[in-house]
XYZ file of C-alpha atoms in Angstrom:
676
model
C 2.192 17.726 -23.967
C 0.653 16.315 -20.632
C -2.961 15.372 -20.696
C -3.683 15.518 -17.116
C -6.118 13.668 -15.240
C -9.571 15.166 -15.106
C -11.641 15.410 -12.006
C -14.896 16.222 -13.358
C -18.430 16.818 -11.477
C -21.372 18.478 -12.699
C -20.608 21.945 -11.174
C -17.173 21.938 -12.643
C -15.534 23.520 -15.347
C -14.824 20.810 -17.863
C -11.437 20.721 -19.697
C -12.968 20.364 -23.431
C -9.512 19.311 -24.855
C -9.088 16.575 -22.238
C -12.576 15.218 -23.173
C -11.930 14.970 -26.842
C -9.145 12.494 -25.947
C -11.624 10.113 -24.086
C -13.203 7.052 -26.084
C -16.957 6.647 -26.386
C -17.439 4.185 -23.747
C -15.270 6.537 -21.406
C -17.033 9.784 -22.691
C -20.655 8.185 -21.875
C -19.467 7.196 -18.313
C -17.995 10.492 -17.582
C -21.338 12.166 -18.354
C -23.441 9.904 -16.841
C -21.245 10.347 -13.386
C -21.721 14.186 -14.161
C -25.336 13.883 -14.561
C -25.494 12.011 -11.299
C -23.846 14.635 -9.482
C -20.672 12.365 -9.052
C -16.962 12.888 -9.344
C -15.132 11.092 -12.606
C -11.671 10.345 -12.833
C -10.607 10.434 -16.818
C -7.234 10.252 -18.350
C -6.033 9.224 -21.828
C -5.716 5.593 -22.053
C -7.590 4.927 -18.882
C -9.940 2.397 -20.708
C -7.178 0.350 -22.143
C -5.546 0.125 -18.557
C -8.684 -0.543 -16.861
C -8.603 -3.782 -19.424
C -4.765 -4.805 -19.062
C -5.109 -6.684 -16.135
C -7.319 -9.401 -17.602
C -5.099 -9.629 -20.580
C -2.320 -10.540 -18.446
C -1.395 -14.222 -18.429
C -0.051 -16.227 -15.606
C 3.400 -17.587 -16.016
C 5.198 -20.946 -15.210
C 6.785 -20.544 -11.716
C 10.010 -22.365 -10.969
C 11.397 -23.181 -7.387
C 15.032 -22.273 -7.140
C 16.034 -24.701 -4.605
C 19.290 -23.180 -4.344
C 18.034 -19.884 -2.935
C 15.398 -21.196 -0.648
C 16.298 -20.509 3.307
C 15.158 -22.437 6.404
C 13.690 -25.687 6.913
C 11.189 -27.061 4.333
C 8.583 -26.258 6.799
C 9.896 -22.985 7.263
C 10.273 -22.212 3.697
C 6.284 -23.283 2.938
C 5.613 -20.135 5.196
C 6.719 -17.431 3.158
C 7.567 -16.505 -0.653
C 10.336 -14.282 -2.446
C 9.316 -14.194 -6.153
C 11.332 -12.884 -8.883
C 9.386 -11.480 -11.767
C 7.400 -8.380 -12.680
C 4.631 -7.808 -10.173
C 1.524 -7.680 -12.749
C 2.384 -10.976 -14.035
C 3.149 -12.610 -10.406
C 0.014 -11.292 -8.930
C -2.027 -12.800 -11.773
C 0.231 -15.945 -11.398
C -1.003 -16.061 -7.722
C -4.375 -16.753 -8.126
C -4.654 -19.245 -5.236
C -4.003 -15.834 -3.060
C -6.990 -13.872 -4.516
C -9.081 -12.854 -1.904
C -6.827 -14.067 0.886
C -4.377 -11.366 1.527
C -4.765 -9.658 5.042
C -2.316 -6.433 3.792
C -0.650 -5.157 0.988
C 2.327 -2.750 1.442
C 3.580 -1.157 -1.637
C 6.322 1.474 -2.477
C 6.165 1.945 -6.226
C 8.630 3.591 -8.224
C 8.043 7.555 -7.619
C 7.649 9.424 -10.834
C 10.861 11.347 -10.264
C 12.597 10.625 -13.733
C 14.987 8.135 -12.049
C 13.065 4.875 -11.758
C 9.842 4.712 -13.583
C 10.178 2.996 -16.602
C 7.206 2.568 -19.307
C 6.564 0.393 -22.634
C 3.897 1.971 -25.013
C 3.317 -1.410 -26.148
C 1.869 -2.677 -22.856
C -1.399 -0.749 -23.845
C -1.814 -3.431 -26.464
C -0.027 -6.538 -24.973
C 0.964 -6.209 -21.212
C 2.765 -9.490 -21.718
C 5.274 -7.788 -23.841
C 8.563 -8.546 -22.138
C 10.452 -5.429 -22.951
C 10.495 -2.968 -19.996
C 10.242 0.122 -21.820
C 12.351 3.538 -21.528
C 12.769 5.396 -18.667
C 10.545 8.101 -18.312
C 11.567 11.633 -17.468
C 10.688 14.711 -16.051
C 10.537 16.088 -19.403
C 8.251 13.548 -20.725
C 4.936 15.182 -21.265
C 2.907 12.488 -20.792
C 4.725 10.966 -17.281
C 1.720 11.459 -15.120
C -0.768 9.745 -17.457
C 2.171 6.600 -18.141
C 2.319 6.416 -14.214
C -1.189 6.138 -14.107
C -2.003 3.641 -16.793
C 0.837 1.512 -15.166
C -0.566 1.851 -11.567
C -4.263 1.368 -12.373
C -4.241 -2.270 -13.292
C -1.877 -3.127 -10.409
C -4.482 -1.113 -8.003
C -7.434 -3.437 -9.351
C -5.214 -6.616 -8.808
C -4.385 -5.740 -5.436
C -8.090 -5.087 -4.421
C -8.736 -8.599 -5.939
C -6.189 -10.005 -3.810
C -7.353 -8.728 -0.517
C -9.883 -10.509 1.791
C -12.904 -8.796 2.564
C -11.315 -6.925 5.559
C -8.334 -6.606 4.069
C -6.212 -3.270 3.706
C -3.607 -1.773 1.130
C -0.966 0.617 2.181
C 0.781 2.622 -0.802
C 4.059 4.760 -0.048
C 4.141 7.917 -2.229
C 5.842 11.217 -2.524
C 3.971 14.525 -3.647
C 4.925 13.949 -7.445
C 1.838 11.583 -7.828
C 0.178 11.898 -4.418
C -3.310 13.304 -5.867
C -3.288 11.116 -8.835
C -2.651 8.104 -6.819
C -5.638 9.415 -4.450
C -8.019 9.783 -6.986
C -7.216 6.302 -8.594
C -7.505 4.728 -5.063
C -10.801 6.522 -4.237
C -12.076 5.050 -7.858
C -10.962 1.651 -7.143
C -11.275 0.864 -3.564
C -13.990 3.689 -2.997
C -13.678 6.876 -0.994
C -15.771 5.621 1.760
C -13.282 3.075 2.438
C -10.282 5.500 2.834
C -9.073 4.799 6.195
C -6.043 7.213 6.429
C -3.441 9.671 4.659
C -0.362 9.097 6.637
C 2.358 12.004 6.325
C 5.479 10.658 7.840
C 8.666 12.420 8.459
C 11.242 11.085 5.847
C 14.154 13.505 7.590
C 14.198 15.634 10.776
C 16.447 18.498 9.292
C 15.664 20.807 6.583
C 17.214 20.279 3.367
C 17.956 23.044 1.141
C 16.311 21.025 -2.079
C 14.027 23.768 -3.058
C 13.462 27.326 -3.688
C 10.192 27.461 -1.822
C 9.414 24.593 0.647
C 11.694 22.042 1.934
C 10.539 18.383 1.187
C 10.710 16.638 4.587
C 7.816 14.341 4.350
C 6.277 11.495 2.541
C 2.845 9.725 2.380
C 1.020 6.632 3.051
C -2.232 5.976 1.405
C -4.153 3.500 3.675
C -7.796 1.851 2.185
C -9.823 -0.838 3.143
C -11.535 -3.537 0.888
C -14.402 -2.958 3.068
C -14.031 -0.326 5.579
C -16.852 -1.468 7.877
C -15.084 -4.767 8.243
C -11.305 -3.593 8.364
C -9.939 -3.352 11.571
C -6.984 -0.965 13.220
C -4.853 -2.620 15.797
C -2.653 -0.926 18.360
C 0.824 -0.290 18.100
C 3.328 -2.156 19.948
C 4.050 -0.619 23.392
C 7.363 0.726 24.504
C 9.602 0.301 27.542
C 9.265 4.288 27.802
C 5.298 3.773 28.065
C 5.468 0.951 30.467
C 7.686 2.905 32.762
C 5.262 5.543 33.454
C 3.334 2.910 35.482
C 4.575 2.796 38.872
C 3.561 1.302 42.797
C 3.627 4.753 44.140
C 1.273 3.832 47.136
C 2.466 0.258 48.004
C 0.056 -1.099 45.660
C 0.685 -4.673 44.284
C 0.340 -3.663 40.431
C 1.812 -0.758 38.977
C -0.352 2.253 37.776
C -0.618 5.441 36.475
C -3.485 8.056 37.006
C -6.200 8.215 34.400
C -8.937 10.820 33.475
C -12.280 9.659 35.184
C -14.162 11.876 32.613
C -15.526 10.630 29.167
C -15.901 12.847 26.168
C -19.520 13.012 26.367
C -21.998 14.982 28.212
C -24.442 12.658 29.882
C -26.727 14.790 31.961
C -27.150 11.850 34.743
C -23.322 11.776 35.062
C -22.837 15.551 35.401
C -22.872 16.124 39.262
C -20.537 17.196 41.638
C -18.558 14.935 44.023
C -16.625 16.612 46.987
C -12.871 16.144 48.125
C -12.455 14.277 51.490
C -8.972 16.558 51.783
C -10.296 20.253 50.912
C -13.881 19.816 50.833
C -14.088 21.538 47.116
C -16.756 20.536 44.764
C -15.329 18.778 41.809
C -17.098 18.935 38.303
C -16.673 16.844 35.034
C -16.318 19.975 33.568
C -18.123 20.035 29.769
C -17.867 16.364 29.765
C -19.510 13.639 32.298
C -18.040 11.064 34.638
C -17.222 7.949 32.992
C -17.442 5.918 36.774
C -20.873 4.669 37.731
C -22.456 6.884 40.663
C -22.509 3.893 43.086
C -18.928 3.084 42.299
C -17.612 6.964 42.819
C -19.451 6.999 45.957
C -17.940 3.423 47.126
C -14.433 4.862 46.090
C -14.768 8.391 47.966
C -16.024 6.655 51.239
C -12.731 4.631 51.082
C -10.881 7.470 52.123
C -12.669 7.151 55.668
C -15.470 9.420 55.426
C -19.425 8.594 54.998
C -21.035 10.394 51.898
C -24.723 11.475 51.213
C -26.671 12.813 48.173
C -27.381 16.432 48.670
C -28.569 19.173 46.206
C -26.222 21.779 46.233
C -28.482 24.460 43.988
C -26.560 24.036 40.618
C -29.585 22.890 38.863
C -28.105 18.975 38.358
C -28.136 15.822 39.987
C -27.520 15.580 43.577
C -24.133 15.988 44.316
C -21.979 13.119 46.220
C -20.961 15.009 49.763
C -19.327 14.212 52.762
C -22.406 13.532 55.593
C -22.461 17.004 57.817
C -20.463 19.129 55.086
C -21.651 22.771 55.184
C -22.849 24.236 51.807
C -20.095 25.089 49.495
C -21.180 28.578 48.102
C -20.719 28.902 44.075
C -19.275 32.040 42.708
C -21.641 34.150 41.010
C -21.596 33.426 36.969
C -19.336 30.469 37.421
C -19.159 28.579 34.355
C -18.943 24.825 35.700
C -17.752 23.521 32.116
C -14.798 25.746 31.831
C -14.114 26.441 35.699
C -15.313 22.850 37.359
C -14.203 23.414 40.745
C -15.934 25.006 43.364
C -14.013 25.701 47.012
C -13.879 27.925 49.992
C -11.691 28.549 52.952
C -14.683 28.488 55.325
C -15.382 25.012 53.859
C -11.790 24.097 54.251
C -11.510 24.971 57.949
C -15.046 23.260 58.825
C -14.628 20.467 61.644
C -16.634 18.077 59.348
C -14.171 18.811 56.543
C -10.785 18.959 59.082
C -12.026 15.471 60.217
C -12.462 14.009 56.837
C -9.071 15.369 55.734
C -7.386 13.673 58.851
C -8.901 10.291 57.953
C -7.954 10.951 54.295
C -4.362 11.794 55.077
C -3.943 8.699 57.123
C -4.872 6.746 54.305
C -2.961 8.676 51.979
C 0.519 8.027 53.982
C -0.106 4.464 55.306
C -2.474 2.723 52.825
C -3.116 1.381 49.486
C -4.718 4.295 47.753
C -8.444 3.689 46.685
C -9.268 3.345 42.930
C -10.414 7.056 42.950
C -7.635 9.213 44.109
C -6.650 13.053 44.112
C -3.717 14.848 42.561
C -1.260 17.221 44.261
C -0.974 15.046 47.579
C -4.916 15.318 47.767
C -5.509 18.860 46.864
C -5.793 18.581 42.963
C -8.317 17.152 40.715
C -9.890 13.864 41.025
C -8.236 10.940 39.158
C -8.843 6.886 38.745
C -5.909 4.210 38.665
C -5.163 2.754 35.197
C -3.226 -0.304 35.999
C -0.446 -1.838 33.454
C -2.035 -5.261 33.366
C -5.601 -3.860 32.503
C -3.962 -1.976 29.591
C -4.475 -3.280 26.030
C -0.960 -4.596 24.908
C -0.434 -1.774 22.765
C -1.293 2.106 21.999
C -3.557 3.223 19.468
C -2.505 5.323 16.548
C -2.983 9.292 17.206
C -3.612 12.366 15.017
C -0.181 12.958 16.351
C 2.168 9.994 17.307
C 2.644 11.249 20.931
C 3.269 9.212 24.096
C -0.280 9.176 25.302
C -2.509 6.168 26.160
C -6.234 5.942 24.885
C -8.436 2.968 25.353
C -10.263 3.116 22.248
C -8.955 3.739 18.413
C -10.246 7.064 16.980
C -10.563 7.689 13.274
C -7.488 8.290 11.743
C -8.064 10.699 8.785
C -5.122 12.709 8.018
C -2.230 11.427 9.966
C 1.586 13.176 10.874
C 4.308 10.357 12.182
C 7.412 12.221 13.263
C 10.805 10.309 12.580
C 10.653 8.985 16.173
C 7.358 7.105 15.406
C 7.948 6.065 11.748
C 11.884 6.077 11.443
C 13.501 8.356 8.410
C 14.856 7.497 5.325
C 18.551 7.540 6.410
C 17.929 5.481 9.092
C 16.589 2.647 6.079
C 19.712 3.131 4.296
C 21.774 2.544 7.326
C 19.634 -0.406 8.149
C 20.671 -2.065 5.101
C 24.022 -1.187 5.198
C 24.401 -2.885 8.560
C 22.718 -6.099 7.174
C 24.107 -6.407 3.847
C 26.966 -3.906 3.987
C 27.697 -1.048 2.055
C 27.932 -0.749 -1.961
C 24.439 -2.030 -2.559
C 23.561 0.941 -4.579
C 19.934 1.168 -3.216
C 18.961 4.627 -2.036
C 15.233 4.692 -1.725
C 15.158 2.351 1.347
C 12.080 2.513 3.731
C 12.770 2.640 7.403
C 11.910 -0.704 9.234
C 9.960 1.631 11.765
C 7.366 2.852 9.000
C 6.915 -0.531 7.673
C 6.482 -2.288 11.212
C 4.112 0.094 12.458
C 1.954 0.021 9.374
C 1.900 -4.092 9.478
C 1.575 -4.144 13.287
C -1.614 -1.637 12.768
C -3.712 -3.820 9.588
C -2.333 -7.216 9.479
C -3.535 -9.572 12.393
C -0.760 -11.706 14.167
C -1.360 -14.452 11.693
C -1.979 -12.624 8.902
C -0.646 -12.607 5.268
C 1.205 -9.576 3.816
C 1.858 -9.016 0.279
C 4.618 -6.388 -1.207
C 4.450 -6.259 -4.732
C 7.314 -3.749 -5.209
C 9.674 -5.504 -2.565
C 12.672 -3.692 -3.495
C 15.467 -4.243 -0.639
C 13.153 -6.243 1.283
C 12.128 -4.175 4.003
C 8.547 -5.432 4.434
C 9.624 -9.051 4.627
C 12.320 -8.099 7.318
C 10.015 -6.217 9.301
C 7.701 -9.276 9.333
C 10.131 -11.284 10.690
C 11.398 -8.878 13.353
C 7.719 -7.990 14.239
C 7.404 -12.041 14.769
C 9.917 -12.100 16.997
C 9.056 -9.035 19.213
C 5.613 -10.146 19.548
C 5.109 -13.656 19.137
C 3.230 -13.522 16.148
C 3.143 -15.805 12.879
C 2.527 -13.328 10.218
C 3.704 -14.203 6.862
C 5.236 -12.485 3.606
C 5.175 -12.729 -0.073
C 7.338 -10.382 -2.076
C 7.675 -9.720 -5.584
C 10.680 -8.182 -7.221
C 11.726 -7.672 -10.682
C 15.273 -6.055 -9.614
C 16.747 -3.969 -12.715
C 17.146 -6.367 -15.585
C 17.819 -3.263 -17.928
C 21.439 -3.070 -16.294
C 21.713 -6.864 -15.350
C 20.710 -6.390 -11.721
C 17.963 -9.032 -10.889
C 18.352 -7.951 -7.253
C 15.556 -10.159 -6.215
C 18.358 -12.931 -5.944
C 21.016 -10.695 -5.011
C 20.096 -7.798 -2.576
C 16.651 -8.511 -1.401
C 17.858 -12.271 -0.936
C 20.634 -11.110 0.992
C 18.853 -9.176 3.616
C 16.188 -11.615 4.398
C 18.662 -14.496 4.522
C 20.965 -12.345 7.052
C 18.020 -11.318 8.918
C 16.762 -14.901 9.580
C 20.488 -16.539 9.850
C 22.063 -13.422 11.954
C 24.770 -13.052 9.682
C 26.247 -9.708 9.093
C 29.370 -9.082 6.553
C 32.797 -8.298 8.401
C 35.084 -5.353 7.603
C 36.523 -7.575 4.814
C 33.031 -8.602 3.360
C 32.863 -12.149 4.976
C 29.546 -13.231 6.502
C 29.635 -13.953 10.339
C 26.907 -14.679 12.827
C 27.134 -11.622 14.990
C 23.356 -10.698 15.296
C 20.414 -12.555 16.937
C 18.836 -14.696 14.349
C 14.875 -13.722 13.575
C 14.512 -17.404 12.476
C 11.888 -18.470 9.963
C 12.312 -19.022 6.063
C 11.482 -18.419 2.667
C 10.819 -20.206 -0.731
C 12.327 -18.189 -3.724
C 10.523 -18.725 -7.040
C 11.199 -17.402 -10.205
C 8.469 -16.486 -13.137
C 9.472 -18.133 -16.750
C 6.887 -18.235 -19.765
C 3.387 -18.056 -20.308
C 1.032 -21.247 -19.415
C -1.542 -22.980 -21.204
C -3.095 -26.653 -21.608
C 0.085 -27.414 -24.229
C 2.614 -26.090 -22.351
C 1.253 -28.175 -19.347
C 1.044 -31.518 -21.204
C 4.494 -30.806 -22.768
C 6.359 -30.073 -19.671
C 9.185 -32.310 -18.365
C 8.570 -34.010 -14.835
C 10.658 -31.418 -12.705
C 8.803 -28.316 -14.307
C 5.562 -29.796 -13.627
C 6.215 -30.771 -10.151
C 6.807 -27.257 -9.676
C 3.920 -25.913 -11.183
C 1.761 -28.004 -8.900
C 3.449 -27.305 -5.610
C 3.272 -23.500 -6.450
C -0.406 -23.563 -7.688
C -2.099 -25.982 -5.832
C -4.770 -24.706 -3.532
C -8.058 -26.056 -1.969
C -11.363 -24.437 -1.328
C -11.381 -23.257 2.449
C -7.798 -23.140 2.672
C -6.377 -20.922 -0.326
C -3.841 -19.177 1.847
C -2.690 -22.072 3.724
C 1.096 -22.673 3.920
C 2.431 -23.895 0.287
C 3.304 -27.300 -0.334
C 6.451 -28.819 0.640
C 8.145 -30.233 -2.427
C 9.626 -33.838 -1.617
C 12.722 -34.912 -3.920
C 13.459 -38.642 -3.049
C 14.664 -41.520 -5.605
C 12.774 -43.900 -3.256
C 9.371 -42.509 -4.316
C 7.697 -43.108 -7.636
C 4.885 -40.809 -8.012
C 5.303 -38.874 -4.576
C 6.266 -35.049 -5.115
C 4.935 -33.307 -1.944
C 3.001 -32.863 1.117
C 0.929 -30.084 2.726
C 1.416 -28.947 6.407
C -1.213 -31.669 7.701
C 1.315 -34.445 6.177
C -1.090 -35.215 3.604
C 0.814 -36.617 0.199
C 0.647 -35.225 -3.156
C 1.527 -37.538 -6.221
C 1.815 -36.831 -9.981
C 1.374 -40.369 -12.359
C 3.927 -40.424 -14.791
C 4.571 -43.137 -17.405
C 7.380 -45.456 -16.512
C 8.267 -42.863 -13.960
C 9.537 -40.376 -16.259
C 6.623 -39.449 -18.461
C 4.361 -38.277 -20.228
C 1.703 -37.579 -17.751
C 0.054 -41.025 -17.124
C -3.379 -42.109 -15.625
C -4.641 -43.149 -12.050
C -5.603 -46.971 -12.667
C -5.275 -50.045 -10.174
C -1.555 -50.610 -10.553
C -0.537 -46.971 -10.036
C -2.880 -46.647 -7.197
C -1.018 -49.759 -5.474
C 2.416 -47.590 -6.153
C 0.603 -44.386 -4.662
C -0.032 -46.582 -1.696
C 3.564 -47.830 -1.582
C 5.364 -44.306 -1.485
C 2.933 -43.072 1.011
C 3.678 -46.020 3.471
C 7.252 -45.481 2.772
C 7.112 -41.847 3.830
C 4.899 -42.212 6.667
C 2.098 -40.009 5.175
C -1.557 -40.293 5.802
C -4.762 -40.317 3.359
C -6.299 -38.489 1.704
C -4.136 -39.049 -0.989
C -3.913 -36.003 -3.472
C -3.383 -37.375 -7.081
C -2.406 -35.673 -10.160
C -2.781 -37.539 -13.538
C -4.341 -37.231 -17.089
C -7.170 -39.466 -16.331
C -8.975 -41.238 -13.561
C -9.479 -44.835 -14.267
C -9.406 -46.108 -10.706
C -11.446 -44.503 -8.095
C -11.042 -44.524 -4.431
C -12.596 -42.853 -1.222
C -8.765 -42.428 -0.312
C -8.085 -40.117 -3.267
C -8.715 -36.649 -4.330
C -8.168 -36.541 -7.929
C -6.862 -33.327 -9.925
C -7.005 -33.874 -13.852
C -4.162 -32.627 -15.807
C -4.287 -29.958 -17.214
C -7.748 -28.968 -16.350
C -7.206 -28.645 -12.628
C -3.929 -27.118 -12.774
C -5.163 -24.390 -15.232
C -8.111 -23.883 -12.959
C -5.703 -23.060 -9.779
C -4.039 -20.346 -11.772
C -7.467 -18.977 -13.025
C -7.207 -20.233 -16.499
C -9.865 -23.083 -18.688
C -8.339 -25.113 -20.934
C -11.523 -24.572 -23.324
C -12.588 -21.396 -22.477
C -9.502 -18.954 -21.513
C -10.638 -15.824 -19.804
C -6.988 -14.444 -19.989
C -6.878 -14.846 -24.114
C -7.340 -11.723 -25.791
C -10.351 -12.138 -28.903
C -9.122 -14.305 -31.471
C -6.401 -16.163 -29.600
C -6.523 -19.883 -29.111
């Protein structure tokens, strides 16, 4: 029978059967939280799940050159990795603390896609994919949570201090995922629970309520440091800005009131068209008093300060205007306009109206203006050139403009804002053709919106459940639309259980076609019929576990790949990947970085085993660098350093390679107890 997750508090009733399944340490931790009045998430096998991540060993990474796309420089920007995602994230040690945004779409626990291997509880390196977890499996929720918890822990470790993670989920595991994310990231770091409309027509898929929405849980590594950006503006949004009065810049009317009641800014202003007094309602004017007076006088009349008997700051009124009588009991917060026929026909107001109408009909209007041809409420101009280049995420994604991002909390995005599931499948069909048998595709709009909001223009996005490659495609499309330079790391294992490693088929094909502009014709032949998005990526595959002995017995080509894929330097861990150099002219030169600094591996007799840096090999390094036209410093990997030079940065093999993977030759933190 399913052992449910327990959310316990000091006031809660306790499921004693559930507590009996906890080990001693988990039970003590749970009781401590209860005593302290806190909330505890507990489930059978949680402690084991919490330790899995540190038991996973990094892997040898091979570059599959036939599957690279783009120039070497373009390849160095992005990664598509074929392999199990927990192993891949552990292997990507150089990116610890370097990811701006993680977007994840894990398998929903619907009985169709999620598999679990019980041996992972003891050895997460076991290669068996396990059996399909069906809806009839009584422990299906526990298995899903045990699979997700270590991955959430690694995701948190991969994020920058201001990084954000956004995880897609349906109602099967929504609450369990939320509890785990509260525990791993902290409830105080929750940015949003997004409710997006996956379909726009109800389906007869339930005897109770039709499911038309799914969710995205968004958490920050540190909410105080994280930023929520604006989404891209649309042509429809910009079209609302017009040159109504002959102004040089297009504009639209904006509210002159702030959502705050500051007593010093809650006075009346008099309309030059009607003589009516206008108050800011329950709020206050956001335009400084001196500026309001200046804008009012630009309609042709002089304004003075008068006490109108409303117990507020003096009103700004037309000089010589009669008193405006307020209705007895009038609530100025809900009924903020005071007017009268006697005021409208007063000679001073009539003269002011003639001047104002002349400005209205013949000149560019002042910044402060009045709606309804002068007879409505006051507004101010908002110029398109002054509007932030985007729109903020609102509670419901309507077409309003706001200047300041608000707290997201719980959100709803309709299909016009986030796309819908069928759109995702249609997009995939269009770019790779039908017959891909992939029916869980997120729409581009949804992924683009998440990336736009939480990844800066030059940031790095990681997707550990890449699927059909929607996230990578969205990054490329956003780069084209906004001129940004975001990069991506996609991880996908595919379905090796049925022989479909679609990281190198479906995922690769989608990214390749998006970059090159090629699309399948009616006969399935690729033709360049769309606008190329440009860019590129490097394709990598995870192989066997790595340790010191493995490194020292590697063949040259294999070791070059390990160096190229694992190298990083303090201060630039998330820099573009090294570019491999395969050229028979060079003896030791194997790659370069984006600054054209060369990388060398010293080999005895040019073929191996790993050699030492001495005077003779250093001279060969100089010759290789000169031939390639590359500059110092020279990054040299070798077994020993017998010769030193200020031009050389030396990396000892295997020590530095293991360190770059988070390992140590003598004390390996990834080893289980008792292993060597």
